[in-house]
Amino acid sequence: MTLITQVDTATLRSDADRALYHVLRNLALYKSFNDSLDENALSAATDYFLEEKDYSHASLSLYLQGNLNIAKKEFSKAAVCLIRSSEIASRIGDIYREGFCAMYIWEVYGKIHDSGRQIEAAKRAVCSFDSINRRDWKIYALLNLSSAYNNRVYHDSLLIAGAILWIRSIGRRRLYERLEFMRDVNTLTESLKSQTNRNAAIAENIAELSQSIKELLSSKACDSRAALLGLLRERREKIANEIKYFIESAFSTTEIIDGLSHTIDRHAHNLYSNFKRDFPNLKDRDYHLFIFSVSGLTAPAISIILGESKEIIYNRNSRLRLRMKNSGVADAELYLSYMS
């Protein structure tokens, strides 16, 4: 940010220089957690890059506009910008940006409670990150997909189980995109290893379901879909409850909470320790909510981890934010800016 502010804009003579400057300046603001991006400048830059067939910069400009409109709660405009950015990224083979566009499209549809489109966006993100072997981001796309299915009241247990298996297999992960300060969180993996027995029980349950389906399909008595669907309905909720319990127990351990808080402090200048110092009388559940929010987890994801409804999480989040705003604490705005 310091370098870009030192540019003398009077020396920018060509349209190409001005368009590139606007994109780089707004990208620097975005990376600095500053939502005061210049929408008009980005729109003009997008038009220029599209006219010049510089599709990479056009896609980036639209991506930034999409994120700006999310911050402004203009979700329809955000969706249009992000979808356009994703389409351009797909056309030029920029799968990484396509994956991120899909992640934010998932967020937009969550804001307007369209879980059907949320599911489709999360699937695209999973496929994008999988195709370029970005396992770190694939886990978050899988968690988003699980949350979208949860919003849709689908007990898609195999997808949730897939997310858990990815958590177990990745030793380095990122829980907050812009800071990227979670790349070296190995404590999560170590703690999850203690859940081996729980995993075995889940695997056994899934294997039992698979065997029952095979037996049912081989039976002469199975002459309609009704019997198979009845079996699936009977078993899938049981498996989903097993996995939800596993998620709750895995993330609620002292080792996980301590590991996340220490990582936040290490990469964000003692943010969590300062937060506890300034707000010493909060309940543990509010400290945990702050940790998970700063780590980039959404309310649906937190609701799965804490075993509470999304409505309760939203209400708790609102009360915590209001308390921080009205506290008179000097760094209150800083703490709020880190919460997703």
Short mmCIF file of C-alpha atoms in Angstrom, two decimals:
data_model
loop_
_atom_site.label_atom_id
_atom_site.label_comp_id
_atom_site.label_asym_id
_atom_site.label_seq_id
_atom_site.Cartn_x
_atom_site.Cartn_y
_atom_site.Cartn_z
CA MET A 1 0.00 0.00 0.00
CA THR A 2 2.84 2.36 0.83
CA LEU A 3 4.42 1.92 -2.61
CA ILE A 4 1.21 2.46 -4.58
CA THR A 5 0.41 5.68 -2.69
CA GLN A 6 3.79 7.05 -3.74
CA VAL A 7 2.86 6.89 -7.42
CA ASP A 8 2.43 10.36 -8.94
CA THR A 9 -0.83 9.97 -10.83
CA ALA A 10 -0.07 13.09 -12.88
CA THR A 11 2.63 11.09 -14.65
CA LEU A 12 0.14 8.47 -15.83
CA ARG A 13 -0.37 9.58 -19.40
CA SER A 14 -1.94 6.58 -21.08
CA ASP A 15 -5.27 4.83 -20.51
CA ALA A 16 -3.36 1.58 -19.96
CA ASP A 17 -1.28 3.09 -17.14
CA ARG A 18 -4.32 4.62 -15.47
CA ALA A 19 -6.37 1.42 -15.69
CA LEU A 20 -3.53 -0.66 -14.27
CA TYR A 21 -2.97 1.88 -11.48
CA HIS A 22 -6.63 1.75 -10.46
CA VAL A 23 -6.62 -2.04 -10.28
CA LEU A 24 -3.36 -2.20 -8.33
CA ARG A 25 -4.42 0.53 -5.91
CA ASN A 26 -7.76 -1.15 -5.20
CA LEU A 27 -6.06 -4.54 -4.89
CA ALA A 28 -3.70 -3.03 -2.29
CA LEU A 29 -6.70 -1.63 -0.38
CA TYR A 30 -8.41 -5.02 -0.53
CA LYS A 31 -5.30 -6.78 0.78
CA SER A 32 -5.07 -4.18 3.58
CA PHE A 33 -8.62 -5.00 4.81
CA ASN A 34 -9.79 -1.60 3.61
CA ASP A 35 -13.23 -1.75 2.00
CA SER A 36 -13.11 1.80 0.62
CA LEU A 37 -12.45 0.61 -2.91
CA ASP A 38 -13.21 2.94 -5.82
CA GLU A 39 -16.07 1.32 -7.72
CA ASN A 40 -16.12 3.90 -10.51
CA ALA A 41 -12.40 3.52 -11.13
CA LEU A 42 -12.70 -0.29 -11.16
CA SER A 43 -15.65 -0.14 -13.54
CA ALA A 44 -13.72 2.10 -15.93
CA ALA A 45 -10.68 -0.17 -15.68
CA THR A 46 -12.85 -3.21 -16.44
CA ASP A 47 -14.24 -1.57 -19.57
CA TYR A 48 -10.74 -0.67 -20.75
CA PHE A 49 -9.30 -4.14 -20.17
CA LEU A 50 -12.23 -5.83 -21.91
CA GLU A 51 -11.87 -3.52 -24.90
CA GLU A 52 -8.14 -4.27 -25.05
CA LYS A 53 -8.78 -8.01 -24.55
CA ASP A 54 -6.67 -8.02 -21.38
CA TYR A 55 -8.97 -10.58 -19.81
CA SER A 56 -6.77 -11.40 -16.82
CA HIS A 57 -6.90 -7.84 -15.47
CA ALA A 58 -10.58 -7.54 -16.42
CA SER A 59 -11.36 -10.61 -14.34
CA LEU A 60 -9.35 -9.24 -11.40
CA SER A 61 -11.14 -5.89 -11.60
CA LEU A 62 -14.56 -7.57 -11.59
CA TYR A 63 -13.49 -9.80 -8.68
CA LEU A 64 -12.59 -6.69 -6.64
CA GLN A 65 -15.90 -5.04 -7.55
CA GLY A 66 -17.71 -8.16 -6.39
CA ASN A 67 -15.99 -8.07 -3.01
CA LEU A 68 -16.65 -4.34 -2.67
CA ASN A 69 -20.36 -4.90 -3.27
CA ILE A 70 -20.43 -7.69 -0.69
CA ALA A 71 -19.01 -5.22 1.85
CA LYS A 72 -21.68 -2.70 0.80
CA LYS A 73 -24.36 -5.43 1.11
CA GLU A 74 -25.34 -4.92 -2.52
CA PHE A 75 -25.55 -8.62 -3.15
CA SER A 76 -27.22 -8.55 -6.58
CA LYS A 77 -24.44 -6.37 -7.99
CA ALA A 78 -21.86 -8.53 -6.23
CA ALA A 79 -23.26 -11.68 -7.83
CA VAL A 80 -23.19 -10.14 -11.31
CA CYS A 81 -19.56 -8.99 -10.95
CA LEU A 82 -18.34 -12.27 -9.49
CA ILE A 83 -20.15 -14.40 -12.09
CA ARG A 84 -18.67 -12.27 -14.90
CA SER A 85 -15.21 -12.55 -13.33
CA SER A 86 -15.63 -16.32 -13.00
CA GLU A 87 -16.74 -16.71 -16.62
CA ILE A 88 -13.74 -14.73 -17.88
CA ALA A 89 -11.37 -16.65 -15.61
CA SER A 90 -12.78 -19.93 -16.93
CA ARG A 91 -12.35 -18.78 -20.51
CA ILE A 92 -8.66 -17.90 -20.04
CA GLY A 93 -7.90 -20.93 -17.87
CA ASP A 94 -7.37 -19.03 -14.59
CA ILE A 95 -8.80 -21.81 -12.45
CA TYR A 96 -7.43 -20.39 -9.20
CA ARG A 97 -9.41 -17.16 -9.58
CA GLU A 98 -12.41 -19.11 -10.80
CA GLY A 99 -12.32 -21.04 -7.54
CA PHE A 100 -12.19 -17.88 -5.43
CA CYS A 101 -15.03 -16.32 -7.41
CA ALA A 102 -17.10 -19.41 -6.67
CA MET A 103 -16.25 -19.13 -2.95
CA TYR A 104 -17.57 -15.56 -2.83
CA ILE A 105 -20.57 -16.42 -4.99
CA TRP A 106 -21.32 -19.05 -2.33
CA GLU A 107 -21.16 -16.27 0.29
CA VAL A 108 -23.49 -14.01 -1.71
CA TYR A 109 -26.14 -16.70 -2.10
CA GLY A 110 -25.85 -17.42 1.61
CA LYS A 111 -26.64 -13.77 2.35
CA ILE A 112 -29.84 -13.94 0.29
CA HIS A 113 -30.73 -17.42 1.60
CA ASP A 114 -30.55 -19.20 -1.77
CA SER A 115 -29.12 -22.52 -0.61
CA GLY A 116 -29.70 -24.20 -3.98
CA ARG A 117 -27.34 -21.85 -5.79
CA GLN A 118 -25.04 -21.95 -2.75
CA ILE A 119 -24.60 -25.68 -3.32
CA GLU A 120 -23.77 -25.19 -7.00
CA ALA A 121 -21.22 -22.44 -6.23
CA ALA A 122 -19.54 -24.55 -3.56
CA LYS A 123 -19.33 -27.50 -5.96
CA ARG A 124 -17.61 -25.31 -8.56
CA ALA A 125 -15.11 -24.14 -5.97
CA VAL A 126 -14.36 -27.73 -4.93
CA CYS A 127 -13.81 -28.77 -8.56
CA SER A 128 -11.62 -25.75 -9.30
CA PHE A 129 -9.28 -26.19 -6.35
CA ASP A 130 -9.19 -29.96 -6.83
CA SER A 131 -8.17 -29.62 -10.50
CA ILE A 132 -5.11 -27.50 -9.58
CA ASN A 133 -4.27 -29.59 -6.51
CA ARG A 134 -4.90 -26.77 -4.02
CA ARG A 135 -5.90 -29.01 -1.14
CA ASP A 136 -5.65 -26.13 1.35
CA TRP A 137 -8.51 -24.28 -0.32
CA LYS A 138 -10.42 -27.40 -1.25
CA ILE A 139 -11.08 -28.12 2.42
CA TYR A 140 -12.83 -24.76 2.81
CA ALA A 141 -14.83 -25.31 -0.33
CA LEU A 142 -15.89 -28.69 1.09
CA LEU A 143 -16.83 -27.09 4.39
CA ASN A 144 -18.84 -24.47 2.48
CA LEU A 145 -20.55 -27.25 0.56
CA SER A 146 -21.41 -29.06 3.79
CA SER A 147 -22.83 -25.82 5.21
CA ALA A 148 -24.90 -25.28 2.06
CA TYR A 149 -26.32 -28.79 2.32
CA ASN A 150 -27.05 -28.10 5.99
CA ASN A 151 -28.90 -24.91 4.99
CA ARG A 152 -30.88 -26.94 2.47
CA VAL A 153 -31.66 -29.54 5.17
CA TYR A 154 -29.84 -32.21 3.16
CA HIS A 155 -28.07 -34.79 5.31
CA ASP A 156 -25.42 -35.48 2.70
CA SER A 157 -23.20 -37.41 5.05
CA LEU A 158 -20.65 -38.56 2.50
CA LEU A 159 -19.74 -35.00 1.60
CA ILE A 160 -19.37 -34.02 5.24
CA ALA A 161 -17.26 -37.13 5.80
CA GLY A 162 -15.14 -36.10 2.83
CA ALA A 163 -14.52 -32.73 4.46
CA ILE A 164 -13.43 -34.43 7.68
CA LEU A 165 -11.06 -36.74 5.81
CA TRP A 166 -9.49 -33.72 4.14
CA ILE A 167 -9.05 -32.03 7.53
CA ARG A 168 -7.23 -35.13 8.75
CA SER A 169 -5.00 -35.37 5.69
CA ILE A 170 -3.82 -31.77 5.48
CA GLY A 171 -1.01 -30.74 7.81
CA ARG A 172 -0.90 -27.09 6.73
CA ARG A 173 -4.06 -25.09 6.33
CA ARG A 174 -5.29 -21.53 6.02
CA LEU A 175 -8.25 -20.36 8.12
CA TYR A 176 -8.32 -16.72 7.04
CA GLU A 177 -7.90 -15.91 3.36
CA ARG A 178 -6.51 -12.40 3.24
CA LEU A 179 -3.95 -12.73 6.00
CA GLU A 180 -3.14 -16.35 5.06
CA PHE A 181 -1.96 -16.82 8.62
CA MET A 182 -3.15 -20.41 9.00
CA ARG A 183 -0.68 -22.10 6.69
CA ASP A 184 1.28 -23.67 9.51
CA VAL A 185 -1.46 -24.86 11.87
CA ASN A 186 -0.33 -28.41 12.57
CA THR A 187 -1.95 -28.58 16.00
CA LEU A 188 -5.30 -29.24 14.34
CA THR A 189 -4.01 -32.32 12.60
CA GLU A 190 -2.42 -33.66 15.76
CA SER A 191 -5.59 -33.19 17.76
CA LEU A 192 -7.73 -34.83 15.09
CA LYS A 193 -5.55 -37.94 15.19
CA SER A 194 -7.03 -38.66 18.59
CA GLN A 195 -10.40 -39.09 16.87
CA THR A 196 -9.38 -42.32 15.12
CA ASN A 197 -11.91 -44.44 16.93
CA ARG A 198 -14.68 -42.04 16.04
CA ASN A 199 -13.67 -42.16 12.39
CA ALA A 200 -13.67 -45.93 12.48
CA ALA A 201 -17.23 -45.94 13.81
CA ILE A 202 -18.33 -43.59 11.03
CA ALA A 203 -16.59 -45.70 8.39
CA GLU A 204 -18.24 -48.83 9.78
CA ASN A 205 -21.62 -47.13 9.66
CA ILE A 206 -21.11 -46.12 6.03
CA ALA A 207 -19.87 -49.61 5.14
CA GLU A 208 -22.95 -51.10 6.80
CA LEU A 209 -25.17 -48.81 4.74
CA SER A 210 -23.36 -49.82 1.53
CA GLN A 211 -23.72 -53.52 2.32
CA SER A 212 -27.41 -53.14 3.12
CA ILE A 213 -28.00 -51.39 -0.21
CA LYS A 214 -26.23 -54.22 -2.05
CA GLU A 215 -28.34 -56.79 -0.27
CA LEU A 216 -31.49 -54.88 -0.99
CA LEU A 217 -30.67 -54.48 -4.67
CA SER A 218 -29.90 -58.20 -5.00
CA SER A 219 -33.16 -59.17 -3.34
CA LYS A 220 -36.00 -60.27 -5.58
CA ALA A 221 -38.37 -58.50 -3.22
CA CYS A 222 -36.95 -55.12 -4.25
CA ASP A 223 -39.14 -54.28 -7.22
CA SER A 224 -39.45 -50.53 -6.66
CA ARG A 225 -37.46 -47.51 -5.58
CA ALA A 226 -39.54 -47.12 -2.43
CA ALA A 227 -37.71 -49.78 -0.45
CA LEU A 228 -34.29 -48.36 -1.33
CA LEU A 229 -35.31 -44.80 -0.53
CA GLY A 230 -36.76 -45.94 2.76
CA LEU A 231 -33.46 -47.55 3.71
CA LEU A 232 -31.51 -44.43 2.73
CA ARG A 233 -33.77 -42.18 4.78
CA GLU A 234 -33.40 -44.48 7.78
CA ARG A 235 -29.62 -44.55 7.69
CA ARG A 236 -28.47 -41.19 6.37
CA GLU A 237 -29.66 -39.15 9.35
CA LYS A 238 -27.90 -41.53 11.72
CA ILE A 239 -24.64 -41.13 9.80
CA ALA A 240 -25.07 -37.35 9.58
CA ASN A 241 -25.55 -37.13 13.33
CA GLU A 242 -22.39 -39.20 13.88
CA ILE A 243 -20.36 -36.87 11.72
CA LYS A 244 -21.84 -33.70 13.22
CA TYR A 245 -20.92 -35.02 16.66
CA PHE A 246 -17.40 -35.69 15.41
CA ILE A 247 -17.07 -32.13 14.07
CA GLU A 248 -18.34 -30.64 17.32
CA SER A 249 -15.99 -32.71 19.48
CA ALA A 250 -12.97 -32.17 17.20
CA PHE A 251 -13.20 -28.38 17.17
CA SER A 252 -14.23 -27.90 20.78
CA THR A 253 -11.06 -29.35 22.35
CA THR A 254 -8.81 -27.11 24.41
CA GLU A 255 -5.89 -27.93 22.11
CA ILE A 256 -7.74 -26.65 19.06
CA ILE A 257 -8.95 -23.44 20.72
CA ASP A 258 -5.50 -22.71 22.17
CA GLY A 259 -3.83 -23.52 18.86
CA LEU A 260 -6.08 -21.15 16.93
CA SER A 261 -5.72 -18.31 19.45
CA HIS A 262 -1.91 -18.63 19.47
CA THR A 263 -1.82 -18.64 15.67
CA ILE A 264 -3.98 -15.52 15.53
CA ASP A 265 -1.63 -13.80 17.98
CA ARG A 266 1.46 -14.89 16.04
CA HIS A 267 0.22 -13.64 12.68
CA ALA A 268 -1.93 -10.66 13.69
CA HIS A 269 0.18 -8.85 16.29
CA ASN A 270 -1.33 -10.38 19.45
CA LEU A 271 -4.86 -9.66 18.25
CA TYR A 272 -6.57 -12.27 20.44
CA SER A 273 -4.55 -11.51 23.59
CA ASN A 274 -5.32 -7.81 23.17
CA PHE A 275 -8.99 -8.62 22.61
CA LYS A 276 -9.12 -10.61 25.88
CA ARG A 277 -7.32 -7.77 27.66
CA ASP A 278 -9.83 -5.20 26.41
CA PHE A 279 -12.86 -7.46 27.00
CA PRO A 280 -11.94 -9.48 30.10
CA ASN A 281 -15.47 -10.35 31.23
CA LEU A 282 -16.85 -12.20 28.21
CA LYS A 283 -18.06 -15.77 28.43
CA ASP A 284 -15.94 -18.56 26.94
CA ARG A 285 -18.49 -19.11 24.18
CA ASP A 286 -18.06 -15.46 23.09
CA TYR A 287 -14.27 -15.83 23.02
CA HIS A 288 -14.70 -18.99 20.93
CA LEU A 289 -17.07 -17.18 18.58
CA PHE A 290 -14.50 -14.41 18.11
CA ILE A 291 -11.75 -16.97 17.39
CA PHE A 292 -13.80 -18.86 14.80
CA SER A 293 -15.02 -15.62 13.18
CA VAL A 294 -11.50 -14.21 12.87
CA SER A 295 -10.44 -17.56 11.44
CA GLY A 296 -12.82 -16.95 8.53
CA LEU A 297 -15.54 -19.48 9.36
CA THR A 298 -19.09 -18.51 8.43
CA ALA A 299 -22.09 -18.67 10.75
CA PRO A 300 -23.38 -21.93 9.15
CA ALA A 301 -19.96 -23.54 9.60
CA ILE A 302 -19.71 -22.31 13.20
CA SER A 303 -23.20 -23.63 13.89
CA ILE A 304 -22.06 -27.12 12.87
CA ILE A 305 -18.90 -26.89 14.99
CA LEU A 306 -20.67 -25.58 18.10
CA GLY A 307 -23.81 -27.66 17.65
CA GLU A 308 -26.11 -24.64 17.72
CA SER A 309 -28.61 -23.32 15.19
CA LYS A 310 -27.55 -20.70 12.65
CA GLU A 311 -30.07 -18.27 14.16
CA ILE A 312 -28.39 -18.54 17.58
CA ILE A 313 -24.95 -17.96 16.03
CA TYR A 314 -26.21 -14.92 14.08
CA ASN A 315 -27.79 -13.47 17.24
CA ARG A 316 -24.68 -14.07 19.35
CA ASN A 317 -22.51 -12.52 16.64
CA SER A 318 -24.74 -9.44 16.50
CA ARG A 319 -24.73 -9.04 20.28
CA LEU A 320 -20.94 -9.38 20.43
CA ARG A 321 -20.47 -6.82 17.65
CA LEU A 322 -22.85 -4.39 19.34
CA ARG A 323 -21.04 -4.78 22.64
CA MET A 324 -17.73 -4.06 20.95
CA LYS A 325 -19.08 -1.00 19.13
CA ASN A 326 -20.51 0.47 22.32
CA SER A 327 -17.52 -0.39 24.51
CA GLY A 328 -15.45 2.74 23.94
CA VAL A 329 -12.38 0.51 23.52
CA ALA A 330 -9.82 2.19 21.28
CA ASP A 331 -9.23 -0.90 19.15
CA ALA A 332 -12.87 -1.96 18.88
CA GLU A 333 -13.02 -1.15 15.15
CA LEU A 334 -9.85 -3.14 14.57
CA TYR A 335 -11.36 -6.21 16.24
CA LEU A 336 -14.56 -5.81 14.24
CA SER A 337 -12.62 -5.55 10.98
CA TYR A 338 -11.08 -8.98 11.58
CA MET A 339 -14.42 -10.71 12.16
CA SER A 340 -15.85 -12.31 9.03
#
